[in-house]
Amino acid sequence: MSSDDVEQLARQQAAMVRLCTSRALRSELAEKPARLQAEMGVDQHTLTVLQGLRERGLPTVATALLAKRRQAVAHLIPAVAKRLGDRFARAFDEFAGDRPPTGHPVHASDAIAFCEWLATCGSAADDWPGGFLKCQITLLFVNKKLYKCAFFVYDPAWELTPRILRPKCRCWWLQWGRRVWVVTGWRVVSLQ
Amino acid sequence: MSSAVLQGLPSLGVGLGFRSPFRADLFAQPETCDFLEITAEHYFEPSSAKRDELDLLKSRYPLIPHGLSLSLGSAEGLDQWTLTRLAEVVEDVRPLWWSEHVAFTQAGGVEAGHLLPVPRTRTAIKVFVENVKRARDAIPVPLILENITYELTWPHDELDEAAFLGELLDRTDCGLLLDVTNLFTNSINHRFDPLNLLERLPLDRVVQLHFVGGHEENGRLIDSHSRATPEPVWQLLEAVCRATIPKGIILERDENLPPFQELADELARARRLWKSSVTVAGVVP
């Protein structure tokens, strides 16, 4: 697909998704559209379309998308949601307000990113037990080839399940403010 | 896939969108459902537990994979990882058809996390034609497309919803998964007559139906799959079943799960509608 109109639509869709997943960009569209146009590198026609979308309810769509994300993540980490109770929604919205979901599978990646954020820089971090959190790296080999490297948070209170896999591990340890994540073990699983 | 080919697909009957909490009840009362719809993404690179679950479901029910994240409306094309995973699930399940949405979910490398509407333009139809062609090359099984709920429409739409869906299905040669609840929800939120829209939809392309109840929030209906099916949706379902013969009807309950018997009662009511539809048409279910 290479025609101009399709490329134009691709730019408009990309801008719409960015706006739906960023509170800051939505605020700029409303208050400083010229600045947004420069930042996002969109042409005047695309900006007009985005303003039209805003008038037609883009903020409502963004709120609905955020609610869907929150709901999906709560399903994946029920222990975290239960522990935070009423504060779960506030904490998740603080985390997700300017962070689009990324990675595969999308909600699992979102859940693990939220947990990391929660333990390190979220407003709920002080509720968490903590100077450091233990974790474990699992290497999965299939037919003698490394298939996946998974990063499991080890604190049983978090109840993270193997559904939440990272496509690659980050590091042996991670220090962020007062909190340190320590890799306490390796596990190798080999499937022939 | 002409409408004659669609009409030639075998009938599956009435079933549930499978969610893990239903598993025990489903196997205790297997006669409740004729088939199940599975969310394809739940079985992407499955863990051994999900693998076992899929094998168990396959052993008892015909399965229809329902995709959420292929993003057939993305003008930048399809994500290869998602397409490959989806093809793996479909190949594993060997369904009569599979389904996706008239929507896009990702663009510019960013996931929206849910279904977004596309502009109702011929450019968007062109995008679908290309993406469906690529999906078909990877998944050679009939594809049906579902109408979504939308909070907004794009500026500069060239077509209304019925005309857009009609042209889209014609050009992509796909069947229609008509979500009756979505139709009802949009009619309330955007103030139009759902029967009027229904009359203008290409009902000869209907293969499957979805129905469930949502909830109200700030004066708007939310498609949350969280309530019993409301009476106006039953009435619409009945109208659809008078006008066409769906091959399958799925109750899509995701949230606020009631005792299973309540779902079984809804399925029994849907089965009566479906049977009256096939009886009127003189077809043996």
PDB file of N, CA and C in Angstrom, chain B residues 68-104:
ATOM      1  N   LEU B  68      -8.592 -10.259  18.207  1.00  0.00           N
ATOM      2  CA  LEU B  68      -8.830  -8.908  18.722  1.00  0.00           C
ATOM      3  C   LEU B  68      -7.783  -7.903  18.258  1.00  0.00           C
ATOM      4  N   SER B  69      -6.614  -8.406  17.863  1.00  0.00           N
ATOM      5  CA  SER B  69      -5.495  -7.465  17.717  1.00  0.00           C
ATOM      6  C   SER B  69      -4.796  -7.514  16.362  1.00  0.00           C
ATOM      7  N   LEU B  70      -5.432  -8.115  15.363  1.00  0.00           N
ATOM      8  CA  LEU B  70      -4.756  -8.162  14.054  1.00  0.00           C
ATOM      9  C   LEU B  70      -4.733  -6.784  13.398  1.00  0.00           C
ATOM     10  N   SER B  71      -5.688  -5.944  13.753  1.00  0.00           N
ATOM     11  CA  SER B  71      -5.704  -4.567  13.268  1.00  0.00           C
ATOM     12  C   SER B  71      -5.823  -4.497  11.746  1.00  0.00           C
ATOM     13  N   LEU B  72      -6.892  -5.119  11.248  1.00  0.00           N
ATOM     14  CA  LEU B  72      -7.097  -5.166   9.792  1.00  0.00           C
ATOM     15  C   LEU B  72      -7.315  -3.786   9.187  1.00  0.00           C
ATOM     16  N   GLY B  73      -7.648  -2.796  10.014  1.00  0.00           N
ATOM     17  CA  GLY B  73      -7.875  -1.447   9.493  1.00  0.00           C
ATOM     18  C   GLY B  73      -6.639  -0.565   9.511  1.00  0.00           C
ATOM     19  N   SER B  74      -5.473  -1.133   9.869  1.00  0.00           N
ATOM     20  CA  SER B  74      -4.248  -0.316   9.945  1.00  0.00           C
ATOM     21  C   SER B  74      -3.708  -0.006   8.558  1.00  0.00           C
ATOM     22  N   ALA B  75      -3.589   1.265   8.258  1.00  0.00           N
ATOM     23  CA  ALA B  75      -3.107   1.662   6.933  1.00  0.00           C
ATOM     24  C   ALA B  75      -1.633   1.328   6.728  1.00  0.00           C
ATOM     25  N   GLU B  76      -0.911   1.098   7.812  1.00  0.00           N
ATOM     26  CA  GLU B  76       0.513   0.749   7.659  1.00  0.00           C
ATOM     27  C   GLU B  76       0.687  -0.756   7.459  1.00  0.00           C
ATOM     28  N   GLY B  77      -0.397  -1.501   7.400  1.00  0.00           N
ATOM     29  CA  GLY B  77      -0.318  -2.941   7.146  1.00  0.00           C
ATOM     30  C   GLY B  77      -0.389  -3.745   8.424  1.00  0.00           C
ATOM     31  N   LEU B  78      -0.272  -5.077   8.272  1.00  0.00           N
ATOM     32  CA  LEU B  78      -0.452  -5.964   9.422  1.00  0.00           C
ATOM     33  C   LEU B  78       0.857  -6.235  10.143  1.00  0.00           C
ATOM     34  N   ASP B  79       0.732  -6.491  11.412  1.00  0.00           N
ATOM     35  CA  ASP B  79       1.884  -6.863  12.218  1.00  0.00           C
ATOM     36  C   ASP B  79       2.163  -8.352  11.991  1.00  0.00           C
ATOM     37  N   GLN B  80       3.373  -8.670  11.529  1.00  0.00           N
ATOM     38  CA  GLN B  80       3.681 -10.047  11.139  1.00  0.00           C
ATOM     39  C   GLN B  80       3.627 -11.006  12.331  1.00  0.00           C
ATOM     40  N   TRP B  81       4.080 -10.553  13.490  1.00  0.00           N
ATOM     41  CA  TRP B  81       4.076 -11.423  14.680  1.00  0.00           C
ATOM     42  C   TRP B  81       2.640 -11.862  14.993  1.00  0.00           C
ATOM     43  N   THR B  82       1.723 -10.890  15.003  1.00  0.00           N
ATOM     44  CA  THR B  82       0.328 -11.207  15.334  1.00  0.00           C
ATOM     45  C   THR B  82      -0.282 -12.129  14.275  1.00  0.00           C
ATOM     46  N   LEU B  83       0.003 -11.834  13.010  1.00  0.00           N
ATOM     47  CA  LEU B  83      -0.560 -12.658  11.930  1.00  0.00           C
ATOM     48  C   LEU B  83      -0.056 -14.101  12.030  1.00  0.00           C
ATOM     49  N   THR B  84       1.226 -14.241  12.320  1.00  0.00           N
ATOM     50  CA  THR B  84       1.799 -15.599  12.419  1.00  0.00           C
ATOM     51  C   THR B  84       1.175 -16.356  13.579  1.00  0.00           C
ATOM     52  N   ARG B  85       1.048 -15.688  14.730  1.00  0.00           N
ATOM     53  CA  ARG B  85       0.456 -16.364  15.905  1.00  0.00           C
ATOM     54  C   ARG B  85      -1.000 -16.758  15.625  1.00  0.00           C
ATOM     55  N   LEU B  86      -1.713 -15.844  14.984  1.00  0.00           N
ATOM     56  CA  LEU B  86      -3.123 -16.102  14.665  1.00  0.00           C
ATOM     57  C   LEU B  86      -3.227 -17.301  13.715  1.00  0.00           C
ATOM     58  N   ALA B  87      -2.355 -17.327  12.722  1.00  0.00           N
ATOM     59  CA  ALA B  87      -2.356 -18.450  11.768  1.00  0.00           C
ATOM     60  C   ALA B  87      -2.081 -19.761  12.496  1.00  0.00           C
ATOM     61  N   GLU B  88      -1.196 -19.725  13.484  1.00  0.00           N
ATOM     62  CA  GLU B  88      -0.893 -20.949  14.248  1.00  0.00           C
ATOM     63  C   GLU B  88      -2.135 -21.449  14.995  1.00  0.00           C
ATOM     64  N   VAL B  89      -2.849 -20.507  15.605  1.00  0.00           N
ATOM     65  CA  VAL B  89      -4.064 -20.904  16.358  1.00  0.00           C
ATOM     66  C   VAL B  89      -5.105 -21.485  15.405  1.00  0.00           C
ATOM     67  N   VAL B  90      -5.312 -20.809  14.275  1.00  0.00           N
ATOM     68  CA  VAL B  90      -6.333 -21.283  13.325  1.00  0.00           C
ATOM     69  C   VAL B  90      -5.938 -22.659  12.770  1.00  0.00           C
ATOM     70  N   GLU B  91      -4.669 -22.829  12.459  1.00  0.00           N
ATOM     71  CA  GLU B  91      -4.220 -24.121  11.929  1.00  0.00           C
ATOM     72  C   GLU B  91      -4.425 -25.224  12.967  1.00  0.00           C
ATOM     73  N   ASP B  92      -4.191 -24.898  14.215  1.00  0.00           N
ATOM     74  CA  ASP B  92      -4.352 -25.861  15.303  1.00  0.00           C
ATOM     75  C   ASP B  92      -5.829 -26.248  15.471  1.00  0.00           C
ATOM     76  N   VAL B  93      -6.687 -25.245  15.430  1.00  0.00           N
ATOM     77  CA  VAL B  93      -8.113 -25.465  15.731  1.00  0.00           C
ATOM     78  C   VAL B  93      -8.888 -26.009  14.526  1.00  0.00           C
ATOM     79  N   ARG B  94      -8.432 -25.673  13.329  1.00  0.00           N
ATOM     80  CA  ARG B  94      -9.112 -26.059  12.078  1.00  0.00           C
ATOM     81  C   ARG B  94     -10.608 -25.721  12.106  1.00  0.00           C
ATOM     82  N   PRO B  95     -10.926 -24.443  12.227  1.00  0.00           N
ATOM     83  CA  PRO B  95     -12.334 -24.049  12.349  1.00  0.00           C
ATOM     84  C   PRO B  95     -13.022 -23.947  10.985  1.00  0.00           C
ATOM     85  N   LEU B  96     -14.342 -23.793  11.025  1.00  0.00           N
ATOM     86  CA  LEU B  96     -15.102 -23.575   9.783  1.00  0.00           C
ATOM     87  C   LEU B  96     -14.885 -22.148   9.291  1.00  0.00           C
ATOM     88  N   TRP B  97     -14.699 -21.217  10.211  1.00  0.00           N
ATOM     89  CA  TRP B  97     -14.380 -19.837   9.872  1.00  0.00           C
ATOM     90  C   TRP B  97     -13.662 -19.200  11.063  1.00  0.00           C
ATOM     91  N   TRP B  98     -13.110 -18.027  10.868  1.00  0.00           N
ATOM     92  CA  TRP B  98     -12.536 -17.274  11.990  1.00  0.00           C
ATOM     93  C   TRP B  98     -12.979 -15.819  11.833  1.00  0.00           C
ATOM     94  N   SER B  99     -12.789 -15.039  12.886  1.00  0.00           N
ATOM     95  CA  SER B  99     -13.350 -13.689  12.836  1.00  0.00           C
ATOM     96  C   SER B  99     -12.389 -12.636  13.376  1.00  0.00           C
ATOM     97  N   GLU B 100     -12.571 -11.436  12.886  1.00  0.00           N
ATOM     98  CA  GLU B 100     -11.842 -10.248  13.371  1.00  0.00           C
ATOM     99  C   GLU B 100     -12.785  -9.052  13.291  1.00  0.00           C
ATOM    100  N   HIS B 101     -12.250  -7.868  13.520  1.00  0.00           N
ATOM    101  CA  HIS B 101     -13.117  -6.687  13.651  1.00  0.00           C
ATOM    102  C   HIS B 101     -12.895  -5.655  12.546  1.00  0.00           C
ATOM    103  N   VAL B 102     -13.915  -4.868  12.303  1.00  0.00           N
ATOM    104  CA  VAL B 102     -13.798  -3.717  11.411  1.00  0.00           C
ATOM    105  C   VAL B 102     -13.240  -2.584  12.274  1.00  0.00           C
ATOM    106  N   ALA B 103     -11.930  -2.604  12.440  1.00  0.00           N
ATOM    107  CA  ALA B 103     -11.298  -1.677  13.386  1.00  0.00           C
ATOM    108  C   ALA B 103      -9.786  -1.681  13.174  1.00  0.00           C
ATOM    109  N   PHE B 104      -9.108  -0.749  13.841  1.00  0.00           N
ATOM    110  CA  PHE B 104      -7.652  -0.865  13.946  1.00  0.00           C
ATOM    111  C   PHE B 104      -7.276  -0.753  15.414  1.00  0.00           C
TER     112      PHE B 104
END
